[in-house]
Short mmCIF file of C-alpha atoms and ligand atoms in Angstrom, two decimals:
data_model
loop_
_atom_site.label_atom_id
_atom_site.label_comp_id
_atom_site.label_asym_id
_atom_site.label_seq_id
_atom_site.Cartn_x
_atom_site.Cartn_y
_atom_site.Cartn_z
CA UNK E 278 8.56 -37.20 4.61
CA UNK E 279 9.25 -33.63 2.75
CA UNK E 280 13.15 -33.13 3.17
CA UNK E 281 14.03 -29.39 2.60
CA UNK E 282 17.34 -29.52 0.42
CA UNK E 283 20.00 -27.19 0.24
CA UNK E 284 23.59 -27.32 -0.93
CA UNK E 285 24.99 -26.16 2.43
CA UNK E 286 23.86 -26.41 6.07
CA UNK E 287 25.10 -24.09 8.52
CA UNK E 288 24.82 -25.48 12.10
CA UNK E 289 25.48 -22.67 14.55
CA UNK E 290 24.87 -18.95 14.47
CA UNK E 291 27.63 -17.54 16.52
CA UNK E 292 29.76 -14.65 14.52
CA UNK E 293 31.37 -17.54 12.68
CA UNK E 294 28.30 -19.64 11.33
CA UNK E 295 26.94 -16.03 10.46
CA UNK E 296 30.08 -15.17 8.74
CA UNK E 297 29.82 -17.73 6.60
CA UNK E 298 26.23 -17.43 5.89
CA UNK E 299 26.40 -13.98 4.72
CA UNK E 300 29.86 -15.24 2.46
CA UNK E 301 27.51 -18.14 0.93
CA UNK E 302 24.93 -15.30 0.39
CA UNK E 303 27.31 -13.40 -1.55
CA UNK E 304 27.99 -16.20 -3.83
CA UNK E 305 24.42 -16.98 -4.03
CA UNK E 306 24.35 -20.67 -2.89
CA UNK E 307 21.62 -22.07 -0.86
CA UNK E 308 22.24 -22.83 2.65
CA UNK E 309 20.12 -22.75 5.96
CA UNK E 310 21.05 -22.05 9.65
CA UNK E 311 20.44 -24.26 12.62
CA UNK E 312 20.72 -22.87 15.81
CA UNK E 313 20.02 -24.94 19.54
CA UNK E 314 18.71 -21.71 20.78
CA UNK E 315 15.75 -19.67 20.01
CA UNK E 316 17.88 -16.53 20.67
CA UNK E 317 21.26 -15.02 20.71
CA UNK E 318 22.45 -15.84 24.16
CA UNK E 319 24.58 -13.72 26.19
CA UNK E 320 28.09 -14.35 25.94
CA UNK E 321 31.85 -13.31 27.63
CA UNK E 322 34.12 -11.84 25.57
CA UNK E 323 34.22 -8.14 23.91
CA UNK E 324 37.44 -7.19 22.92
CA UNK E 325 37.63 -6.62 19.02
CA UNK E 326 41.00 -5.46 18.64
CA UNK E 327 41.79 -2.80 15.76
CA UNK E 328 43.55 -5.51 13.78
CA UNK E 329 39.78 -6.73 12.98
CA UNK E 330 39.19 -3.67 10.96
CA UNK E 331 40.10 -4.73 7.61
CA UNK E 332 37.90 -8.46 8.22
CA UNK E 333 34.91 -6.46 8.81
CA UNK E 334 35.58 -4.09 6.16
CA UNK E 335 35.47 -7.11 3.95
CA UNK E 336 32.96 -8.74 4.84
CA UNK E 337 30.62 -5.62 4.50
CA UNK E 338 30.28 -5.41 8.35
CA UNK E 339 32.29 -2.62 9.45
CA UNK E 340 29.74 -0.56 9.68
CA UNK E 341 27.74 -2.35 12.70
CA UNK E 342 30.49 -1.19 15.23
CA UNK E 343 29.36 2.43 15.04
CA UNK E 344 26.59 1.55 17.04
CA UNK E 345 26.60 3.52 20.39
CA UNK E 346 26.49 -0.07 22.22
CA UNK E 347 29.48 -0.69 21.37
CA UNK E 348 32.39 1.45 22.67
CA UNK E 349 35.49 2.23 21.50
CA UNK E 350 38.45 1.79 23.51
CA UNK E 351 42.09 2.86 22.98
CA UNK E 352 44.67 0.26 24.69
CA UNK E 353 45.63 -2.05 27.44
CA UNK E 354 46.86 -1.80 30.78
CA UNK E 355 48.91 -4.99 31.86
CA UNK E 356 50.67 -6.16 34.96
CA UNK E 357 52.37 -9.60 33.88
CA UNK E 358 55.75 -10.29 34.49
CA UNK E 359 56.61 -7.16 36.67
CA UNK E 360 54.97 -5.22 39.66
CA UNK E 361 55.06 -2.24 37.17
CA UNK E 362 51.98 -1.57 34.70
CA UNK E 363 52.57 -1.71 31.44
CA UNK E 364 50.69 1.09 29.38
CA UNK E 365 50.20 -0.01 25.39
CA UNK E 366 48.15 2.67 23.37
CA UNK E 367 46.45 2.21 20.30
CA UNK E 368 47.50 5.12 19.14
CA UNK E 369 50.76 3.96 17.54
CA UNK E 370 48.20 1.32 15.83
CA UNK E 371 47.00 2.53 11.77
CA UNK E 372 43.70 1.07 12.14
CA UNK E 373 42.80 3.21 14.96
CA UNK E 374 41.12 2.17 18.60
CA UNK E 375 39.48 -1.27 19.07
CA UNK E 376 35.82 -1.59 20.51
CA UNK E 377 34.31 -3.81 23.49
CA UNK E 378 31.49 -5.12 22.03
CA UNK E 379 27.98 -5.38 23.64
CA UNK E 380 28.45 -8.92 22.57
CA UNK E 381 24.54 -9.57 22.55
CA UNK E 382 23.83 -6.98 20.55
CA UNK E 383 26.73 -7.46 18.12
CA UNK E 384 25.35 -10.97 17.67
CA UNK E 385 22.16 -9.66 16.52
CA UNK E 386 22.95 -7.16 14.57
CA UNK E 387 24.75 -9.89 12.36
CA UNK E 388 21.74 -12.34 12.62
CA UNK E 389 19.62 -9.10 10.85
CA UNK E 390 21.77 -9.16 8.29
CA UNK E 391 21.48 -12.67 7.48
CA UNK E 392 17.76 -12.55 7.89
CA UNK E 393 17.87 -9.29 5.53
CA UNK E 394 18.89 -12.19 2.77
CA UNK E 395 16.31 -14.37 3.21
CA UNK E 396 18.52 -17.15 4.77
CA UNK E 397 16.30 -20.24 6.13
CA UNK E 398 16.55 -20.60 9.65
CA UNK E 399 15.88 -23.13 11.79
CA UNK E 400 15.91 -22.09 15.72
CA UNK E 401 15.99 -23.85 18.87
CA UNK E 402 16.50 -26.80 16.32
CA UNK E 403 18.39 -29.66 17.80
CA UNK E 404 20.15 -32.12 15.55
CA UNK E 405 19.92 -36.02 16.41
CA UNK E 406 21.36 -37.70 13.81
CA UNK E 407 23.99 -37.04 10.70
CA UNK E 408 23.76 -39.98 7.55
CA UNK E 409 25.52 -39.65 4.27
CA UNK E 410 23.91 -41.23 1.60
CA UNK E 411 25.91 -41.13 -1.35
CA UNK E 412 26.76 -37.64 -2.20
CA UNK E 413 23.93 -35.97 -0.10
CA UNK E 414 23.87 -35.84 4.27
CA UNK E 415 20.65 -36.24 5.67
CA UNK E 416 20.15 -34.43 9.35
CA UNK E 417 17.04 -35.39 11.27
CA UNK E 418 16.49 -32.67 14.03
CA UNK E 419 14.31 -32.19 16.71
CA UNK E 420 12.14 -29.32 17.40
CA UNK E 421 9.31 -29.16 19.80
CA UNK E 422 7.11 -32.05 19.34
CA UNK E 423 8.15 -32.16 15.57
CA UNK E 424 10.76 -34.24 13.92
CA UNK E 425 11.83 -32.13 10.69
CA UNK E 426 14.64 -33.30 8.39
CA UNK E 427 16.62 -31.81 5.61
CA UNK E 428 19.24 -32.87 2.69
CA UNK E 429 22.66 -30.73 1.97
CA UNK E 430 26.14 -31.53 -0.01
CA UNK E 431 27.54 -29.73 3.20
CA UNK E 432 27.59 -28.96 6.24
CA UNK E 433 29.46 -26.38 8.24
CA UNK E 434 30.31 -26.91 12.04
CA UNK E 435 30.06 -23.53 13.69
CA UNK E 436 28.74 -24.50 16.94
CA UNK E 437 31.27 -22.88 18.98
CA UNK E 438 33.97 -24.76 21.79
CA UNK E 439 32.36 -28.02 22.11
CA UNK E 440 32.06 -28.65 17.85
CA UNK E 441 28.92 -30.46 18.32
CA UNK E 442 28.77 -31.53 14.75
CA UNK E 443 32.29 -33.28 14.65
CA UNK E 444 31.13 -35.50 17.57
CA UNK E 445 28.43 -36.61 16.05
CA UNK E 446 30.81 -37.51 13.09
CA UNK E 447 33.03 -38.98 16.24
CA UNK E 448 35.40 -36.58 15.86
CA UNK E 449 36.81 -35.22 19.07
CA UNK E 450 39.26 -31.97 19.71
CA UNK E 451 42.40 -32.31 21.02
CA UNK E 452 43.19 -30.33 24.25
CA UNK E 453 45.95 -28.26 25.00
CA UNK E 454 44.74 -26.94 28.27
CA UNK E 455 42.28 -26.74 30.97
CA UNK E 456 42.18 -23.21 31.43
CA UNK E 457 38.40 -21.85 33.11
CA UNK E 458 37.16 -18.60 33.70
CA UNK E 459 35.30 -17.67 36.23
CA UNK E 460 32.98 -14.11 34.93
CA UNK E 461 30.98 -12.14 36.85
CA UNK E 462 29.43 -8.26 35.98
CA UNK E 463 30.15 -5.23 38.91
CA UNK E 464 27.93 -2.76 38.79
CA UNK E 465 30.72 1.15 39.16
CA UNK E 466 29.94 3.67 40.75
CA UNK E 467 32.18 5.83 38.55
CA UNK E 468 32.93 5.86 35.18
CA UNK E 469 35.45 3.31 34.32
CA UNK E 470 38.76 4.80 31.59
CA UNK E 471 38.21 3.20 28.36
CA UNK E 472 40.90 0.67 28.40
CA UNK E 473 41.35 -3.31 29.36
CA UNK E 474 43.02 -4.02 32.59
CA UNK E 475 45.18 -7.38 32.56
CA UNK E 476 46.77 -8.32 35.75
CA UNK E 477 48.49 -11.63 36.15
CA UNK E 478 48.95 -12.99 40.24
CA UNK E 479 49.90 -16.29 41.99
CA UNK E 480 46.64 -18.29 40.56
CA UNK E 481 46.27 -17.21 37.27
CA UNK E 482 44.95 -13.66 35.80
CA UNK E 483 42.38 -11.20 35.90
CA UNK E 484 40.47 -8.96 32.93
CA UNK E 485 38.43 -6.07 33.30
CA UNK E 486 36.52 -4.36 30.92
CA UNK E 487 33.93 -1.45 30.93
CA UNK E 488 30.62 -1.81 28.91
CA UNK E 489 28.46 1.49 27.59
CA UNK E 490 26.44 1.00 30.79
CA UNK E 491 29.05 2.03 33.64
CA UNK E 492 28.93 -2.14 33.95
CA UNK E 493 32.22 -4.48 34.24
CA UNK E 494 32.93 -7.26 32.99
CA UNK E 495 35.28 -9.29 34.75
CA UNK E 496 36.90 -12.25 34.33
CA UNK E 497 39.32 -14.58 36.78
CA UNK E 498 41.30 -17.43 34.63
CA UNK E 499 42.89 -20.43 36.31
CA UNK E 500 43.08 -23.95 35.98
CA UNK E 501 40.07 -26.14 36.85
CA UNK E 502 42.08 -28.05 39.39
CA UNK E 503 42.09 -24.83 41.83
CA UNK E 504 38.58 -23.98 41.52
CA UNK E 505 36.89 -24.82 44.74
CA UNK E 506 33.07 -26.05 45.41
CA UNK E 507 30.49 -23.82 44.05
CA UNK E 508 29.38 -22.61 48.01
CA UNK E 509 33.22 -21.17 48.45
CA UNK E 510 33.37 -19.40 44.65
CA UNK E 511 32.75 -15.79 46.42
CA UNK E 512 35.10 -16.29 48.99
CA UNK E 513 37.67 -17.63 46.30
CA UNK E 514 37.24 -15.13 44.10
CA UNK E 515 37.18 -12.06 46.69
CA UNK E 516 40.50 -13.28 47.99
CA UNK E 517 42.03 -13.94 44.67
CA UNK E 518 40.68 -10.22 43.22
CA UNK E 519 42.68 -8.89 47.09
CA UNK E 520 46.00 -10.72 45.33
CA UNK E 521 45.94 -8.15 42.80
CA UNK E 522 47.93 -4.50 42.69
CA UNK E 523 45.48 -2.18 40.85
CA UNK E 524 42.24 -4.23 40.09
CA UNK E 525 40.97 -4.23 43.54
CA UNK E 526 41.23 -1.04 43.59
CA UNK E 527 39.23 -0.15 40.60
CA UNK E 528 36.23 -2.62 41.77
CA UNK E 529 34.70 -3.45 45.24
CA UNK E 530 32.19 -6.30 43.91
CA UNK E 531 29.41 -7.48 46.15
CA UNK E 532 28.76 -10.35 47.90
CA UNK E 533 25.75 -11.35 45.14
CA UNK E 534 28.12 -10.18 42.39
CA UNK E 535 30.57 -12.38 43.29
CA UNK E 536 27.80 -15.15 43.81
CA UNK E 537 26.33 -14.52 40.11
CA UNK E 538 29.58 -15.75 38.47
CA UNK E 539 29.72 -18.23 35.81
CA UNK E 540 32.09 -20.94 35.02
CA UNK E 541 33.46 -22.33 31.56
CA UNK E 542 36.62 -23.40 29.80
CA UNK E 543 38.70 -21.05 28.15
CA UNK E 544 41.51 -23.14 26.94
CA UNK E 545 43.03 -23.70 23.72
CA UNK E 546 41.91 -26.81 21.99
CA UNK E 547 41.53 -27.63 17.89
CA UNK E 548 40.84 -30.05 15.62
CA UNK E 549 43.60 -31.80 14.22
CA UNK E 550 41.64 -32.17 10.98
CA UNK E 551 39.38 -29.08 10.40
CA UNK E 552 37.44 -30.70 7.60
CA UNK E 553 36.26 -34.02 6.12
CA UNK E 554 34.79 -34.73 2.92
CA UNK E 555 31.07 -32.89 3.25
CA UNK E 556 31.67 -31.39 6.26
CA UNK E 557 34.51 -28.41 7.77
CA UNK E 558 34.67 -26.76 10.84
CA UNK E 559 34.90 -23.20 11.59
CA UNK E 560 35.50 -20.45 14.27
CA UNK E 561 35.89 -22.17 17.97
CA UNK E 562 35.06 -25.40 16.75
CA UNK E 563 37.84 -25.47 14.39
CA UNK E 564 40.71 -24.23 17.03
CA UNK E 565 39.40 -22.51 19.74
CA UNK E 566 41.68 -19.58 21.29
CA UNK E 567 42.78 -18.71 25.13
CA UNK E 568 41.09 -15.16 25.48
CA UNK E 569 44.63 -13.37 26.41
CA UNK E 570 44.97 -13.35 22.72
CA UNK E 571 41.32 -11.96 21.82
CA UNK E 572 41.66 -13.27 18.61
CA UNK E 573 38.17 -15.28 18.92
CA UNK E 574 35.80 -13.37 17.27
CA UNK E 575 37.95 -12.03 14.72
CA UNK E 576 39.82 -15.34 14.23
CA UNK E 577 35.49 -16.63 14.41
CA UNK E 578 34.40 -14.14 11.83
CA UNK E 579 37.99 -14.93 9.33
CA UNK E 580 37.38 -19.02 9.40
CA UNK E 581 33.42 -18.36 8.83
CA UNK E 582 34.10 -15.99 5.72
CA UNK E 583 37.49 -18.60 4.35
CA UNK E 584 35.32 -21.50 5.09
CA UNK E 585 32.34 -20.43 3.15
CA UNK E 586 34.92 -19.31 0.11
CA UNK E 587 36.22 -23.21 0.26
CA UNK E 588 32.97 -24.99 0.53
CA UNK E 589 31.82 -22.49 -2.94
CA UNK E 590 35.11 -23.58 -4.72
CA UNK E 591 34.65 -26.90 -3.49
CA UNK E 592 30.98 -27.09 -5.08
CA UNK E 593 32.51 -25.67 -8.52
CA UNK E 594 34.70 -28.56 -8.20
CA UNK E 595 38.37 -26.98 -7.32
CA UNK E 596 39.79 -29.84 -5.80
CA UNK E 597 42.04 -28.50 -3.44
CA UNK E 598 39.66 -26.25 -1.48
CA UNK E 599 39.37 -27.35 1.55
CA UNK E 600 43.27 -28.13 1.91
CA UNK E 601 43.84 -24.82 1.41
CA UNK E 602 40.99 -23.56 4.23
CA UNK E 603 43.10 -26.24 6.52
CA UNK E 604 46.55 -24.47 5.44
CA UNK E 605 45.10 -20.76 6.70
CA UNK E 606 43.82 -22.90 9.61
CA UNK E 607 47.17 -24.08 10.34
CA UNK E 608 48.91 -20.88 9.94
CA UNK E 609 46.93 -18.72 12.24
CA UNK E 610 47.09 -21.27 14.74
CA UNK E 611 51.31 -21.34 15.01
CA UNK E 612 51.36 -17.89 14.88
CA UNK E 613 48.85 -18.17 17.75
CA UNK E 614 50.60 -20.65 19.77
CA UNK E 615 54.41 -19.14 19.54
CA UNK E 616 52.49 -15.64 20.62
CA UNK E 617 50.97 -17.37 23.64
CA UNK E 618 54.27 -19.30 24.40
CA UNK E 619 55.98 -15.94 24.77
CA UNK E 620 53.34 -14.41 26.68
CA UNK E 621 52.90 -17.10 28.94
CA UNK E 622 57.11 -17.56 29.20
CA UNK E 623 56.89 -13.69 30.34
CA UNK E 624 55.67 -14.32 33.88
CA UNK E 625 57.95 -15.82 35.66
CA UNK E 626 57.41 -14.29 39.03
CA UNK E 627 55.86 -17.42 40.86
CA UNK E 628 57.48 -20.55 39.99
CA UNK E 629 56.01 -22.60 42.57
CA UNK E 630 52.57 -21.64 41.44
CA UNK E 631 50.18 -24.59 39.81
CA UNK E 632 49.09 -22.34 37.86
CA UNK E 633 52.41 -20.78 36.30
CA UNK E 634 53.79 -24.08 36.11
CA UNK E 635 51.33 -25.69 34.25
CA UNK E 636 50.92 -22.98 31.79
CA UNK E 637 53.59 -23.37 29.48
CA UNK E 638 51.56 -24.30 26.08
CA UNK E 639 52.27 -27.81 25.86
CA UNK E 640 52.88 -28.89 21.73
CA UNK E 641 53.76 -32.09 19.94
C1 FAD C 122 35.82 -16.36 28.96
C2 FAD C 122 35.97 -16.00 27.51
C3 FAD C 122 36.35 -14.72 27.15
C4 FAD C 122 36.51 -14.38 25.81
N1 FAD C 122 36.90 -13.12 25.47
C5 FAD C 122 37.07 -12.79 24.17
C6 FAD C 122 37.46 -11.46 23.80
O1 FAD C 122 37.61 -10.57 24.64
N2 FAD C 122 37.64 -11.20 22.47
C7 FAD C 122 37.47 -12.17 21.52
O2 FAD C 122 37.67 -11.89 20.32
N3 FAD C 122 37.07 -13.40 21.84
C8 FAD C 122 36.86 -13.74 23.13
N4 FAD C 122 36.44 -15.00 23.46
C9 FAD C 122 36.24 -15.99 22.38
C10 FAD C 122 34.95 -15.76 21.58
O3 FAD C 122 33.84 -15.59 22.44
C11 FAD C 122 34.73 -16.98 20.68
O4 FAD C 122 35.92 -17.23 19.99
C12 FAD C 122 33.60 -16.78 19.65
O5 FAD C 122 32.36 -16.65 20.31
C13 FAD C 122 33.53 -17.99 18.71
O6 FAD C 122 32.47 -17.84 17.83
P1 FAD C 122 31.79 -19.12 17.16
O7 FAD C 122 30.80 -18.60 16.20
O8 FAD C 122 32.81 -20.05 16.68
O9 FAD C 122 31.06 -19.89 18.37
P2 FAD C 122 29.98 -19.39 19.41
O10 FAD C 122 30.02 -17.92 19.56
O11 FAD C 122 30.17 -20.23 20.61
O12 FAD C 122 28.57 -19.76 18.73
C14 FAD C 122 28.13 -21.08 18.60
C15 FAD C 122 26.65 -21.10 18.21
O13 FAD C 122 26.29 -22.47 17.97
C16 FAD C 122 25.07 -22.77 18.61
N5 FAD C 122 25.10 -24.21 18.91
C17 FAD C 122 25.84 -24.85 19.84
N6 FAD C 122 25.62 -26.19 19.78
C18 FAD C 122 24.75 -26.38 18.76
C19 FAD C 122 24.15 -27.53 18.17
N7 FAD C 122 24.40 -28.75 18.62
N8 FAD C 122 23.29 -27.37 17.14
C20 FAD C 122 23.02 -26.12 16.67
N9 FAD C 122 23.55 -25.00 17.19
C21 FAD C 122 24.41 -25.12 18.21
C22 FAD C 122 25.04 -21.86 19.84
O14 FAD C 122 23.70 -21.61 20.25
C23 FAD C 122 25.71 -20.59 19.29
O15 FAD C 122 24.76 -19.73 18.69
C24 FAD C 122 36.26 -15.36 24.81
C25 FAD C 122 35.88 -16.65 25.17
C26 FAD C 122 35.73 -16.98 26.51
C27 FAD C 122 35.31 -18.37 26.88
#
């Protein structure tokens, strides 16, 4: 059978596996994409705070946040810790406001730019089996009916949370928490302020954000040991949203709104080893972040574009590449984990609650 060859597979094309396609680009080495889906797919998360700026600029990207779907917004509102709200502006910030992404769109605008380069790729592709032969991996996919195959020096896990590719190389994360989100979208009747409302209460936290559309997106996290059956979800969530001081009063969701949520982890877990010898891991299936910090796509986009740099010096044969794409790894991530271990430490006004008391990051 034909086997396409390349020197670097991508699987993945989340903003981290296209991050590092459009870095690979740049150094003009041939890679492909796989992707399990034919499309983007809809996905939580929009905060890009204005820390991100100088990443995008970068990485040639900046430019795809003037779009109008994406809105700009210019601080946080937080209750945590205190019945008072806590007001933080971006103004004091020198790279300006942040944006809520239409994450959708975001996602395609970076999959035009990788298409814009020519870049092989191979949707609603599912891979069955990783070998190493030698110096060269062989993946055998599926796809449709079809059984296509193809040769690489590398490949790159970006398939998000569940690193798909490191458990096929029996690799598994390790788990600090078991943190879920429960999401759902309320449909205002009034236009929303520009801003991201945080509200911690007995169970865990809320987040609510505006989209361009007069939409909201909001988000319930808690541990997975309080979520109840799927049949009393509503109910849970409607008396949980009644817990807090100034979100329910912002949002009156409806019954079906509350009944159209979705469910999925949002804990912190990592790899302990983000790389092996022709293969690394980037974005969430490298470490992947609790969403108080909204450091995923930016943290996503970073280990996609550092990645890609290590795998290039790897190929011209600097030795310690990928040690060095593990220390940036590394460093990121304790930063990370003594921010959350503050912000976590900072609510302390329920300390009989599961939740609370099981929240303290737990380290080695
Ligand atoms: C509830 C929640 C809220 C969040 N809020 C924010 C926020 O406000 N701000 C922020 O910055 N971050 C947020 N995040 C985190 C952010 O969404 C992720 O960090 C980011 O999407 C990671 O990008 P990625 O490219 O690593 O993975 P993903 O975006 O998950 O992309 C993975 C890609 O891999 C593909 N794939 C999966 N399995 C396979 C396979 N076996 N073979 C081939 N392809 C595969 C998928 O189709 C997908 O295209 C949030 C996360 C959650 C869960």
């Amino acid at each position: 059978m034909n086997k396409e060859k390349y020197d670097v597979i991508i699987a993945g094309a989340g903003p981290s596996g296209l991050a590092a396609s459009l870095t690979l680009s740049a150094y003009g080495i041939s890679h492909c994409i796989i992707d399990a889906n034919e499309a983007a797919v809809p996905k939580p998360g929009d905060a890009l705070p204005p820390t991100s700026k100088p990443l995008f600029k970068q990485l040639g990207i900046l430019g795809l946040l003037e779009s109008k779907k994406h809105i700009p917004y210019y601080g946080n509102k937080s209750i945590w810790g205190t019945n008072i709200a806590h007001q933080k502006e971006f103004i004091e910030n020198k790279h300006g406001h942040g944006y809520l992404l239409d994450r959708l769109h975001f996602e395609n605008q970076l999959r035009e730019l990788v298409q814009e380069k020519q870049t092989p790729f191979y949707k609603k592709h599912q891979i069955k089996r990783i070998t190493q032969n030698e110096d060269q991996l062989e993946i055998s996919m599926f796809h449709n009916s079809t059984k296509p195959q193809l040769q690489a020096s590398y490949i790159i896990d970006a398939t998000g949370r569940k690193a798909s590719i490191c458990r096929h190389l029996g690799i598994v994360k390790e788990e600090m928490d078991q943190q879920m989100t429960c999401t759902f979208w309320h449909e205002s009747a009034h236009k929303i302020e520009r801003q991201i409302w945080i509200e911690a209460t007995e169970n865990g936290w809320w987040y609510l954000s505006p989209s361009s559309d007069n939409k909201v997106n909001v988000m319930f996290f808690t541990l997975k040991e309080l979520i109840p059956k799927k049949s009393k979800m509503p109910a849970f969530l409607k008396k949980e949203l009644y817990k807090t001081q100034e979100i329910r009063l912002i949002i009156k969701p409806t019954d079906k709104e509350l009944s159209d949520h979705k469910i999925m982890p949002s804990g912190t877990s990592y790899l302990k080893k983000p790389y092996g010898k022709n293969w690394l891991a980037v974005g969430d299936a490298a470490f992947s972040y609790d969403p108080i910090s909204s450091y995923g796509i930016t943290s996503a986009i970073a280990s996609g574009y550092y990645g890609a740099h290590a795998i290039a010096s790897q190929l011209h044969n600097e030795k310690d590449a990928f040690l060095s794409y593990h220390y940036i790894i590394t460093n990121g991530a304790n930063s990370y984990v003594q921010k959350l271990t503050h912000q976590y430490a900072m609510e302390q006004r329920w300390p009989d609650s599961y939740y609370w008391k099981n929240r303290l990051v737990k380290q080695e």
